């Protein structure tokens, strides 16, 4: 049990710059679930006597009128103790990260709230993870990346809806400008180069001149090399998760950052078309099969690597420590040429299409669809995705046993044979499947 010292710092502080009252939009623009959450969080903070703010992306998106379900809060006090006090009253559980004095509240409805203790960070060397010392909301906001991400809204009852905007974040939002807070921002955290481009392109903003110069310098000084592969991977994935990832990639290329990832990456017209076709394949698939989940960003990752040689692609995925699934996709698309050649054969049984595509993951199949320009290939892939992959048979291993077939690898061979016969329309009913299995069994040399 933590004992929390009662401090009276939850009162609105008149000394904070550019204070505006957002209690109106906080009342009307929120779902009832978020309103309840904010009120519960505020009550916990009031009971502990500490000031509490929602910070970062959430205030930014409120002002932009965009939905945001990620709630990050800053407590002027002990964030971990706050999280624990919250769940002891309202339920849920806490995931603690002692090293950074942060915690995550996982609510019973599955929502998550990241809790940070207002702090000052020290970067021992550029690109390293910071160590943390306690501080106030001002220091916490000052350590952040861009003015638009450095605003806070108070959640305590007394100051509910009060916007703290120390660096002109609201003005920059209105002027569609992306601006760092200080000139060492990209040096202290080089992943911000990728973040800058991601936000700029997502919101249709423009980087302010000095910010762009600082970014170009950091890129030219190869600052990204000082960052761990894992952190770059996370930023790259976030970028590829954007709705239209080609735009930020093109901009990264223009700013000299893309070549730090790999000198062979291209954002030329061919790549632009490929990204557009990947987008089309994904939306076609999403409309027809809304319940099938695909990792969209992985297809764009394959698109990003498209200009590289097969071996370079595996090395690239390896270098950025991509998840195993990505490395498997890279291996699968290494055999594309053979698959495409087979799919262009003039006469082809549906079961052959099935045999070619069934061993590879849906992401690879969709990438193949986007990659091929041949109409017949696209149609055959569409046939597979829409129909063939869903065909199933009623016959089971138990039926084969009942037929007197001894269990063993032959079961798989026969069941696969029956499935292919069904795909080709040679069998329909269970009786026909049964008869087909018997025929195969005899042909395979029934003793
Ligand atoms: N932040 C930062 N520097 C980083 C990463 C994060 O200053 N390298 C700060 C920013 O204030 C940011 C907040 O932490 O707003 C939360 O980070 P994150 O969740 O990554 O970004 P969001 O702004 O919420 O963006 P998104 O909409 O993409 O989730």
GROMACS .gro file of C-alpha atoms and ligand atoms in nm:
model
  476
    1UNK     CA    1   0.000   0.000   0.000
    2UNK     CA    2   0.131   0.342  -0.085
    3UNK     CA    3   0.072   0.630   0.150
    4UNK     CA    4   0.030   0.943  -0.051
    5UNK     CA    5   0.121   1.278   0.091
    6UNK     CA    6  -0.153   1.534   0.058
    7UNK     CA    7  -0.027   1.828  -0.146
    8UNK     CA    8  -0.244   2.112  -0.259
    9UNK     CA    9  -0.102   2.145  -0.612
   10UNK     CA   10  -0.417   2.037  -0.793
   11UNK     CA   11  -0.549   2.394  -0.799
   12UNK     CA   12  -0.536   2.574  -1.136
   13UNK     CA   13  -0.204   2.754  -1.164
   14UNK     CA   14  -0.223   3.109  -1.304
   15UNK     CA   15   0.147   3.113  -1.399
   16UNK     CA   16   0.113   2.868  -1.689
   17UNK     CA   17   0.126   3.033  -2.033
   18UNK     CA   18  -0.161   3.038  -2.282
   19UNK     CA   19  -0.437   2.897  -2.073
   20UNK     CA   20  -0.770   2.844  -2.239
   21UNK     CA   21  -1.089   2.689  -2.116
   22UNK     CA   22  -1.183   2.378  -2.314
   23UNK     CA   23  -1.448   2.256  -2.073
   24UNK     CA   24  -1.710   2.320  -2.348
   25UNK     CA   25  -1.558   2.087  -2.612
   26UNK     CA   26  -1.466   1.846  -2.332
   27UNK     CA   27  -1.835   1.827  -2.248
   28UNK     CA   28  -1.981   1.801  -2.598
   29UNK     CA   29  -1.705   1.632  -2.800
   30UNK     CA   30  -1.653   1.329  -2.576
   31UNK     CA   31  -1.818   0.990  -2.567
   32UNK     CA   32  -1.988   0.917  -2.237
   33UNK     CA   33  -1.728   0.649  -2.171
   34UNK     CA   34  -1.440   0.899  -2.199
   35UNK     CA   35  -1.630   1.155  -1.991
   36UNK     CA   36  -1.675   0.900  -1.714
   37UNK     CA   37  -1.310   0.794  -1.740
   38UNK     CA   38  -1.186   1.153  -1.716
   39UNK     CA   39  -1.411   1.227  -1.424
   40UNK     CA   40  -1.292   0.910  -1.242
   41UNK     CA   41  -0.928   0.999  -1.311
   42UNK     CA   42  -0.984   1.355  -1.188
   43UNK     CA   43  -1.151   1.234  -0.869
   44UNK     CA   44  -0.859   1.004  -0.789
   45UNK     CA   45  -0.613   1.289  -0.843
   46UNK     CA   46  -0.824   1.524  -0.629
   47UNK     CA   47  -0.832   1.268  -0.350
   48UNK     CA   48  -0.452   1.247  -0.367
   49UNK     CA   49  -0.413   1.622  -0.389
   50UNK     CA   50  -0.214   1.617  -0.710
   51UNK     CA   51  -0.265   1.786  -1.042
   52UNK     CA   52  -0.357   1.563  -1.336
   53UNK     CA   53  -0.346   1.636  -1.709
   54UNK     CA   54  -0.429   1.450  -2.027
   55UNK     CA   55  -0.138   1.522  -2.261
   56UNK     CA   56   0.017   1.466  -2.604
   57UNK     CA   57  -0.192   1.324  -2.886
   58UNK     CA   58  -0.527   1.342  -2.708
   59UNK     CA   59  -0.548   1.723  -2.663
   60UNK     CA   60  -0.408   1.767  -3.013
   61UNK     CA   61  -0.676   1.547  -3.166
   62UNK     CA   62  -0.953   1.711  -2.959
   63UNK     CA   63  -0.854   2.046  -3.111
   64UNK     CA   64  -0.833   1.889  -3.455
   65UNK     CA   65  -1.169   1.723  -3.404
   66UNK     CA   66  -1.024   1.381  -3.475
   67UNK     CA   67  -1.104   1.071  -3.272
   68UNK     CA   68  -0.825   0.945  -3.044
   69UNK     CA   69  -0.863   0.649  -2.811
   70UNK     CA   70  -0.514   0.668  -2.662
   71UNK     CA   71  -0.520   0.844  -2.329
   72UNK     CA   72  -0.187   0.954  -2.180
   73UNK     CA   73  -0.202   1.134  -1.848
   74UNK     CA   74   0.062   1.318  -1.649
   75UNK     CA   75   0.042   1.331  -1.270
   76UNK     CA   76   0.230   1.594  -1.077
   77UNK     CA   77   0.330   1.333  -0.822
   78UNK     CA   78   0.387   0.961  -0.811
   79UNK     CA   79   0.234   0.815  -1.128
   80UNK     CA   80   0.257   0.454  -1.015
   81UNK     CA   81   0.086   0.533  -0.680
   82UNK     CA   82  -0.181   0.724  -0.872
   83UNK     CA   83  -0.247   0.428  -1.103
   84UNK     CA   84  -0.277   0.197  -0.804
   85UNK     CA   85  -0.510   0.432  -0.619
   86UNK     CA   86  -0.726   0.453  -0.933
   87UNK     CA   87  -0.767   0.078  -0.981
   88UNK     CA   88  -0.829   0.017  -0.612
   89UNK     CA   89  -1.140   0.236  -0.643
   90UNK     CA   90  -1.250   0.187  -1.001
   91UNK     CA   91  -1.122  -0.162  -1.088
   92UNK     CA   92  -0.886  -0.277  -1.360
   93UNK     CA   93  -0.519  -0.355  -1.318
   94UNK     CA   94  -0.185  -0.177  -1.329
   95UNK     CA   95   0.119  -0.262  -1.537
   96UNK     CA   96   0.418  -0.089  -1.378
   97UNK     CA   97   0.737   0.031  -1.546
   98UNK     CA   98   0.941   0.130  -1.241
   99UNK     CA   99   1.246   0.237  -1.439
  100UNK     CA  100   1.059   0.519  -1.610
  101UNK     CA  101   0.819   0.582  -1.320
  102UNK     CA  102   0.532   0.512  -1.551
  103UNK     CA  103   0.238   0.277  -1.532
  104UNK     CA  104  -0.042   0.161  -1.753
  105UNK     CA  105  -0.394   0.127  -1.622
  106UNK     CA  106  -0.582  -0.149  -1.800
  107UNK     CA  107  -0.950  -0.090  -1.739
  108UNK     CA  108  -1.204  -0.369  -1.705
  109UNK     CA  109  -1.351  -0.273  -2.045
  110UNK     CA  110  -1.007  -0.325  -2.205
  111UNK     CA  111  -0.924   0.048  -2.247
  112UNK     CA  112  -0.576   0.156  -2.147
  113UNK     CA  113  -0.446   0.472  -1.988
  114UNK     CA  114  -0.073   0.548  -1.978
  115UNK     CA  115   0.029   0.729  -1.664
  116UNK     CA  116   0.346   0.932  -1.637
  117UNK     CA  117   0.493   1.116  -1.337
  118UNK     CA  118   0.565   1.475  -1.438
  119UNK     CA  119   0.936   1.460  -1.488
  120UNK     CA  120   1.255   1.596  -1.631
  121UNK     CA  121   1.454   1.369  -1.851
  122UNK     CA  122   1.829   1.354  -1.892
  123UNK     CA  123   1.973   1.208  -2.207
  124UNK     CA  124   2.317   1.077  -2.123
  125UNK     CA  125   2.410   1.054  -2.488
  126UNK     CA  126   2.216   1.137  -2.803
  127UNK     CA  127   1.968   0.867  -2.897
  128UNK     CA  128   1.994   0.686  -2.562
  129UNK     CA  129   1.689   0.617  -2.348
  130UNK     CA  130   1.648   0.895  -2.093
  131UNK     CA  131   1.678   0.868  -1.716
  132UNK     CA  132   1.406   1.044  -1.522
  133UNK     CA  133   1.391   1.297  -1.240
  134UNK     CA  134   1.074   1.440  -1.087
  135UNK     CA  135   0.949   1.776  -1.216
  136UNK     CA  136   0.627   1.970  -1.288
  137UNK     CA  137   0.394   1.971  -1.588
  138UNK     CA  138   0.607   2.243  -1.752
  139UNK     CA  139   0.917   2.025  -1.754
  140UNK     CA  140   0.713   1.733  -1.874
  141UNK     CA  141   0.577   1.931  -2.167
  142UNK     CA  142   0.918   2.070  -2.251
  143UNK     CA  143   1.063   1.722  -2.306
  144UNK     CA  144   0.810   1.649  -2.578
  145UNK     CA  145   0.863   1.635  -2.950
  146UNK     CA  146   0.653   1.901  -3.126
  147UNK     CA  147   0.449   2.200  -3.015
  148UNK     CA  148   0.127   2.034  -3.131
  149UNK     CA  149   0.204   1.733  -2.906
  150UNK     CA  150   0.303   1.947  -2.607
  151UNK     CA  151  -0.033   2.058  -2.479
  152UNK     CA  152  -0.207   1.938  -2.167
  153UNK     CA  153  -0.566   1.959  -2.045
  154UNK     CA  154  -0.629   1.948  -1.672
  155UNK     CA  155  -0.863   1.679  -1.538
  156UNK     CA  156  -0.898   1.783  -1.173
  157UNK     CA  157  -1.250   1.900  -1.091
  158UNK     CA  158  -1.133   2.252  -1.003
  159UNK     CA  159  -0.949   2.312  -1.331
  160UNK     CA  160  -1.138   2.068  -1.555
  161UNK     CA  161  -1.087   2.145  -1.924
  162UNK     CA  162  -0.810   2.397  -1.871
  163UNK     CA  163  -0.567   2.390  -2.165
  164UNK     CA  164  -0.200   2.436  -2.082
  165UNK     CA  165  -0.019   2.538  -2.397
  166UNK     CA  166   0.330   2.665  -2.324
  167UNK     CA  167   0.476   2.658  -2.673
  168UNK     CA  168   0.205   2.781  -2.906
  169UNK     CA  169   0.075   2.437  -2.995
  170UNK     CA  170  -0.276   2.562  -3.061
  171UNK     CA  171  -0.151   2.838  -3.289
  172UNK     CA  172   0.060   2.584  -3.480
  173UNK     CA  173  -0.241   2.356  -3.519
  174UNK     CA  174  -0.438   2.646  -3.663
  175UNK     CA  175  -0.152   2.739  -3.894
  176UNK     CA  176  -0.091   2.374  -3.991
  177UNK     CA  177   0.270   2.395  -3.880
  178UNK     CA  178   0.491   2.127  -3.731
  179UNK     CA  179   0.757   2.272  -3.504
  180UNK     CA  180   1.008   2.128  -3.257
  181UNK     CA  181   1.038   2.285  -2.913
  182UNK     CA  182   1.413   2.333  -2.921
  183UNK     CA  183   1.705   2.285  -3.155
  184UNK     CA  184   1.839   1.966  -2.999
  185UNK     CA  185   1.512   1.777  -3.034
  186UNK     CA  186   1.619   1.551  -3.325
  187UNK     CA  187   1.961   1.494  -3.170
  188UNK     CA  188   1.816   1.390  -2.836
  189UNK     CA  189   1.568   1.159  -3.002
  190UNK     CA  190   1.643   1.090  -3.369
  191UNK     CA  191   1.326   0.880  -3.408
  192UNK     CA  192   1.150   1.218  -3.405
  193UNK     CA  193   1.265   1.263  -3.765
  194UNK     CA  194   1.028   0.983  -3.858
  195UNK     CA  195   0.759   1.108  -3.623
  196UNK     CA  196   0.783   1.460  -3.770
  197UNK     CA  197   0.714   1.330  -4.117
  198UNK     CA  198   0.438   1.103  -3.998
  199UNK     CA  199   0.245   1.386  -3.828
  200UNK     CA  200   0.317   1.637  -4.102
  201UNK     CA  201   0.180   1.409  -4.371
  202UNK     CA  202  -0.109   1.272  -4.164
  203UNK     CA  203  -0.249   1.617  -4.093
  204UNK     CA  204  -0.145   1.780  -4.420
  205UNK     CA  205   0.080   2.021  -4.225
  206UNK     CA  206   0.411   2.175  -4.324
  207UNK     CA  207   0.729   2.167  -4.122
  208UNK     CA  208   0.839   2.508  -4.007
  209UNK     CA  209   1.165   2.619  -4.176
  210UNK     CA  210   1.404   2.583  -3.885
  211UNK     CA  211   1.251   2.249  -3.788
  212UNK     CA  212   1.307   2.121  -4.141
  213UNK     CA  213   1.666   2.245  -4.142
  214UNK     CA  214   1.733   2.079  -3.806
  215UNK     CA  215   1.585   1.759  -3.940
  216UNK     CA  216   1.793   1.769  -4.257
  217UNK     CA  217   2.109   1.828  -4.051
  218UNK     CA  218   2.029   1.542  -3.816
  219UNK     CA  219   1.968   1.316  -4.117
  220UNK     CA  220   2.295   1.425  -4.282
  221UNK     CA  221   2.480   1.361  -3.954
  222UNK     CA  222   2.337   1.008  -3.958
  223UNK     CA  223   2.173   1.050  -3.623
  224UNK     CA  224   1.944   0.754  -3.689
  225UNK     CA  225   2.246   0.525  -3.655
  226UNK     CA  226   2.258   0.605  -3.285
  227UNK     CA  227   1.916   0.460  -3.222
  228UNK     CA  228   1.841   0.094  -3.152
  229UNK     CA  229   1.694  -0.112  -3.436
  230UNK     CA  230   1.389  -0.184  -3.224
  231UNK     CA  231   1.299   0.182  -3.181
  232UNK     CA  232   1.341   0.250  -3.551
  233UNK     CA  233   1.134  -0.058  -3.631
  234UNK     CA  234   0.852   0.069  -3.408
  235UNK     CA  235   0.853   0.409  -3.581
  236UNK     CA  236   0.869   0.247  -3.923
  237UNK     CA  237   0.571   0.028  -3.839
  238UNK     CA  238   0.373   0.329  -3.714
  239UNK     CA  239   0.452   0.508  -4.036
  240UNK     CA  240   0.343   0.209  -4.245
  241UNK     CA  241   0.020   0.193  -4.043
  242UNK     CA  242  -0.078   0.540  -4.163
  243UNK     CA  243  -0.371   0.544  -4.401
  244UNK     CA  244  -0.157   0.647  -4.699
  245UNK     CA  245   0.200   0.548  -4.611
  246UNK     CA  246   0.349   0.638  -4.947
  247UNK     CA  247   0.329   1.010  -4.869
  248UNK     CA  248   0.546   1.003  -4.554
  249UNK     CA  249   0.791   0.764  -4.722
  250UNK     CA  250   0.828   1.002  -5.013
  251UNK     CA  251   0.886   1.289  -4.773
  252UNK     CA  252   1.141   1.087  -4.574
  253UNK     CA  253   1.323   1.025  -4.899
  254UNK     CA  254   1.318   1.394  -4.988
  255UNK     CA  255   1.459   1.483  -4.643
  256UNK     CA  256   1.743   1.231  -4.670
  257UNK     CA  257   1.615   0.999  -4.398
  258UNK     CA  258   1.504   0.704  -4.609
  259UNK     CA  259   1.854   0.627  -4.730
  260UNK     CA  260   1.960   0.587  -4.367
  261UNK     CA  261   1.727   0.289  -4.353
  262UNK     CA  262   1.873   0.140  -4.672
  263UNK     CA  263   2.046   0.310  -4.965
  264UNK     CA  264   1.855   0.097  -5.214
  265UNK     CA  265   1.504   0.208  -5.112
  266UNK     CA  266   1.315   0.398  -5.381
  267UNK     CA  267   1.003   0.615  -5.388
  268UNK     CA  268   0.989   0.654  -5.767
  269UNK     CA  269   0.680   0.634  -5.988
  270UNK     CA  270   0.684   0.254  -5.994
  271UNK     CA  271   0.674   0.245  -5.616
  272UNK     CA  272   0.400   0.505  -5.607
  273UNK     CA  273   0.188   0.287  -5.837
  274UNK     CA  274   0.264  -0.022  -5.635
  275UNK     CA  275   0.156   0.149  -5.312
  276UNK     CA  276  -0.166   0.261  -5.481
  277UNK     CA  277  -0.231  -0.095  -5.602
  278UNK     CA  278  -0.161  -0.236  -5.253
  279UNK     CA  279  -0.417   0.013  -5.117
  280UNK     CA  280  -0.669  -0.101  -5.381
  281UNK     CA  281  -0.610  -0.471  -5.311
  282UNK     CA  282  -0.655  -0.409  -4.938
  283UNK     CA  283  -0.976  -0.215  -4.975
  284UNK     CA  284  -1.115  -0.470  -5.225
  285UNK     CA  285  -1.037  -0.746  -4.976
  286UNK     CA  286  -1.164  -0.551  -4.675
  287UNK     CA  287  -1.500  -0.488  -4.846
  288UNK     CA  288  -1.553  -0.848  -4.950
  289UNK     CA  289  -1.414  -1.018  -4.643
  290UNK     CA  290  -1.458  -0.776  -4.354
  291UNK     CA  291  -1.406  -1.051  -4.095
  292UNK     CA  292  -1.065  -1.156  -4.226
  293UNK     CA  293  -0.792  -0.971  -4.044
  294UNK     CA  294  -0.480  -0.884  -4.242
  295UNK     CA  295  -0.169  -0.699  -4.128
  296UNK     CA  296  -0.197  -0.407  -4.368
  297UNK     CA  297   0.132  -0.249  -4.274
  298UNK     CA  298   0.319  -0.566  -4.367
  299UNK     CA  299   0.204  -0.536  -4.726
  300UNK     CA  300   0.334  -0.180  -4.737
  301UNK     CA  301   0.658  -0.301  -4.585
  302UNK     CA  302   0.689  -0.548  -4.872
  303UNK     CA  303   0.613  -0.260  -5.108
  304UNK     CA  304   0.881  -0.045  -4.948
  305UNK     CA  305   1.140  -0.317  -5.010
  306UNK     CA  306   1.024  -0.382  -5.363
  307UNK     CA  307   1.328  -0.226  -5.530
  308UNK     CA  308   1.570  -0.446  -5.332
  309UNK     CA  309   1.714  -0.779  -5.443
  310UNK     CA  310   1.562  -1.091  -5.282
  311UNK     CA  311   1.862  -1.139  -5.052
  312UNK     CA  312   1.866  -0.771  -4.955
  313UNK     CA  313   1.500  -0.798  -4.855
  314UNK     CA  314   1.570  -1.072  -4.600
  315UNK     CA  315   1.869  -0.879  -4.466
  316UNK     CA  316   1.657  -0.563  -4.441
  317UNK     CA  317   1.382  -0.739  -4.245
  318UNK     CA  318   1.649  -0.893  -4.025
  319UNK     CA  319   1.829  -0.564  -3.967
  320UNK     CA  320   1.518  -0.394  -3.831
  321UNK     CA  321   1.426  -0.700  -3.627
  322UNK     CA  322   1.091  -0.736  -3.796
  323UNK     CA  323   0.847  -0.992  -3.648
  324UNK     CA  324   0.880  -1.349  -3.766
  325UNK     CA  325   0.567  -1.322  -3.977
  326UNK     CA  326   0.729  -1.048  -4.186
  327UNK     CA  327   1.036  -1.261  -4.245
  328UNK     CA  328   0.809  -1.545  -4.355
  329UNK     CA  329   0.629  -1.315  -4.598
  330UNK     CA  330   0.965  -1.210  -4.741
  331UNK     CA  331   1.054  -1.576  -4.793
  332UNK     CA  332   0.718  -1.645  -4.956
  333UNK     CA  333   0.738  -1.357  -5.200
  334UNK     CA  334   1.087  -1.482  -5.295
  335UNK     CA  335   0.903  -1.756  -5.492
  336UNK     CA  336   0.666  -1.522  -5.665
  337UNK     CA  337   0.810  -1.559  -6.011
  338UNK     CA  338   0.732  -1.931  -6.022
  339UNK     CA  339   0.384  -1.877  -5.879
  340UNK     CA  340   0.305  -1.602  -6.129
  341UNK     CA  341   0.433  -1.810  -6.422
  342UNK     CA  342   0.204  -2.095  -6.315
  343UNK     CA  343  -0.091  -1.861  -6.268
  344UNK     CA  344  -0.055  -1.735  -6.626
  345UNK     CA  345  -0.093  -2.084  -6.778
  346UNK     CA  346  -0.367  -2.079  -7.039
  347UNK     CA  347  -0.574  -2.359  -6.890
  348UNK     CA  348  -0.563  -2.410  -6.520
  349UNK     CA  349  -0.781  -2.614  -6.285
  350UNK     CA  350  -0.915  -2.429  -5.980
  351UNK     CA  351  -0.745  -2.695  -5.764
  352UNK     CA  352  -0.410  -2.593  -5.913
  353UNK     CA  353  -0.472  -2.227  -5.819
  354UNK     CA  354  -0.560  -2.351  -5.473
  355UNK     CA  355  -0.240  -2.559  -5.447
  356UNK     CA  356  -0.027  -2.263  -5.556
  357UNK     CA  357  -0.179  -2.010  -5.320
  358UNK     CA  358  -0.296  -2.205  -5.020
  359UNK     CA  359   0.051  -2.260  -4.870
  360UNK     CA  360   0.119  -1.884  -4.851
  361UNK     CA  361  -0.024  -1.627  -4.614
  362UNK     CA  362  -0.313  -1.401  -4.713
  363UNK     CA  363  -0.081  -1.096  -4.695
  364UNK     CA  364   0.150  -1.257  -4.953
  365UNK     CA  365  -0.145  -1.346  -5.175
  366UNK     CA  366  -0.272  -0.988  -5.160
  367UNK     CA  367   0.075  -0.854  -5.229
  368UNK     CA  368   0.097  -1.083  -5.531
  369UNK     CA  369  -0.240  -0.950  -5.646
  370UNK     CA  370  -0.121  -0.590  -5.611
  371UNK     CA  371   0.213  -0.670  -5.771
  372UNK     CA  372   0.079  -0.837  -6.084
  373UNK     CA  373  -0.037  -0.634  -6.376
  374UNK     CA  374  -0.174  -0.932  -6.571
  375UNK     CA  375  -0.555  -0.932  -6.559
  376UNK     CA  376  -0.591  -1.311  -6.569
  377UNK     CA  377  -0.355  -1.349  -6.272
  378UNK     CA  378  -0.554  -1.097  -6.071
  379UNK     CA  379  -0.879  -1.277  -6.157
  380UNK     CA  380  -0.741  -1.611  -6.051
  381UNK     CA  381  -0.616  -1.469  -5.723
  382UNK     CA  382  -0.956  -1.308  -5.666
  383UNK     CA  383  -1.123  -1.645  -5.735
  384UNK     CA  384  -0.896  -1.805  -5.475
  385UNK     CA  385  -0.959  -1.538  -5.211
  386UNK     CA  386  -1.332  -1.518  -5.270
  387UNK     CA  387  -1.418  -1.883  -5.313
  388UNK     CA  388  -1.153  -2.151  -5.339
  389UNK     CA  389  -0.986  -2.098  -5.002
  390UNK     CA  390  -1.323  -2.138  -4.831
  391UNK     CA  391  -1.415  -2.474  -4.980
  392UNK     CA  392  -1.428  -2.749  -4.721
  393UNK     CA  393  -1.530  -3.113  -4.718
  394UNK     CA  394  -1.753  -3.304  -4.487
  395UNK     CA  395  -1.546  -3.622  -4.494
  396UNK     CA  396  -1.317  -3.671  -4.193
  397UNK     CA  397  -1.042  -3.903  -4.075
  398UNK     CA  398  -1.303  -4.095  -3.878
  399UNK     CA  399  -1.495  -4.164  -4.200
  400UNK     CA  400  -1.177  -4.299  -4.357
  401UNK     CA  401  -1.129  -4.529  -4.057
  402UNK     CA  402  -1.490  -4.645  -4.094
  403UNK     CA  403  -1.407  -4.727  -4.455
  404UNK     CA  404  -1.139  -4.960  -4.322
  405UNK     CA  405  -0.844  -4.745  -4.431
  406UNK     CA  406  -0.555  -4.782  -4.183
  407UNK     CA  407  -0.459  -4.445  -4.025
  408UNK     CA  408  -0.137  -4.285  -4.147
  409UNK     CA  409  -0.009  -4.020  -4.390
  410UNK     CA  410  -0.243  -4.165  -4.649
  411UNK     CA  411  -0.532  -3.994  -4.466
  412UNK     CA  412  -0.390  -3.650  -4.553
  413UNK     CA  413  -0.333  -3.753  -4.915
  414UNK     CA  414  -0.688  -3.879  -4.952
  415UNK     CA  415  -0.853  -3.586  -4.772
  416UNK     CA  416  -0.650  -3.338  -4.982
  417UNK     CA  417  -0.749  -3.529  -5.296
  418UNK     CA  418  -1.118  -3.512  -5.199
  419UNK     CA  419  -1.089  -3.138  -5.125
  420UNK     CA  420  -0.930  -3.074  -5.465
  421UNK     CA  421  -1.201  -3.279  -5.633
  422UNK     CA  422  -1.458  -3.063  -5.457
  423UNK     CA  423  -1.279  -2.743  -5.560
  424UNK     CA  424  -1.288  -2.863  -5.920
  425UNK     CA  425  -1.659  -2.944  -5.891
  426UNK     CA  426  -1.608  -3.320  -5.933
  427UNK     CA  427  -1.781  -3.402  -5.607
  428UNK     CA  428  -2.060  -3.226  -5.419
  429UNK     CA  429  -2.240  -3.431  -5.155
  430UNK     CA  430  -2.086  -3.626  -4.872
  431UNK     CA  431  -2.176  -3.951  -5.049
  432UNK     CA  432  -1.977  -3.834  -5.351
  433UNK     CA  433  -1.684  -3.741  -5.127
  434UNK     CA  434  -1.704  -4.086  -4.973
  435UNK     CA  435  -1.705  -4.252  -5.318
  436UNK     CA  436  -1.412  -4.035  -5.432
  437UNK     CA  437  -1.210  -4.133  -5.124
  438UNK     CA  438  -1.279  -4.502  -5.193
  439UNK     CA  439  -1.169  -4.461  -5.552
  440UNK     CA  440  -0.845  -4.290  -5.439
  441UNK     CA  441  -0.784  -4.559  -5.180
  442UNK     CA  442  -0.813  -4.829  -5.445
  443UNK     CA  443  -0.595  -4.635  -5.687
  444UNK     CA  444  -0.331  -4.581  -5.420
  445UNK     CA  445  -0.295  -4.955  -5.382
  446UNK     CA  446  -0.545  -5.081  -5.130
  447UNK     CA  447  -0.394  -5.404  -4.991
  448LIG     N1  448   0.655   1.183  -2.744
  448LIG     C1  449   0.771   1.258  -2.764
  448LIG     N2  450   0.878   1.204  -2.830
  448LIG     C2  451   0.873   1.077  -2.876
  448LIG     C3  452   0.757   0.999  -2.856
  448LIG     C4  453   0.649   1.056  -2.791
  448LIG     O1  454   0.776   1.373  -2.722
  448LIG     N3  455   0.978   1.025  -2.939
  448LIG     C5  456   0.542   1.243  -2.669
  448LIG     C6  457   0.454   1.338  -2.752
  448LIG     O2  458   0.408   1.437  -2.665
  448LIG     C7  459   0.339   1.248  -2.793
  448LIG     C8  460   0.321   1.160  -2.671
  448LIG     O3  461   0.455   1.143  -2.621
  448LIG     O4  462   0.222   1.320  -2.821
  448LIG     C9  463   0.258   1.028  -2.696
  448LIG     O5  464   0.332   0.957  -2.793
  448LIG     P1  465   0.264   0.862  -2.899
  448LIG     O6  466   0.157   0.781  -2.834
  448LIG     O7  467   0.371   0.790  -2.973
  448LIG     O8  468   0.207   0.967  -3.001
  448LIG     P2  469   0.070   1.039  -3.022
  448LIG     O9  470   0.098   1.185  -3.022
  448LIG    O10  471  -0.037   0.990  -2.930
  448LIG    O11  472   0.042   1.002  -3.172
  448LIG     P3  473  -0.054   0.895  -3.244
  448LIG    O12  474  -0.174   0.974  -3.280
  448LIG    O13  475   0.023   0.850  -3.364
  448LIG    O14  476  -0.080   0.783  -3.145
   0.00000   0.00000   0.00000
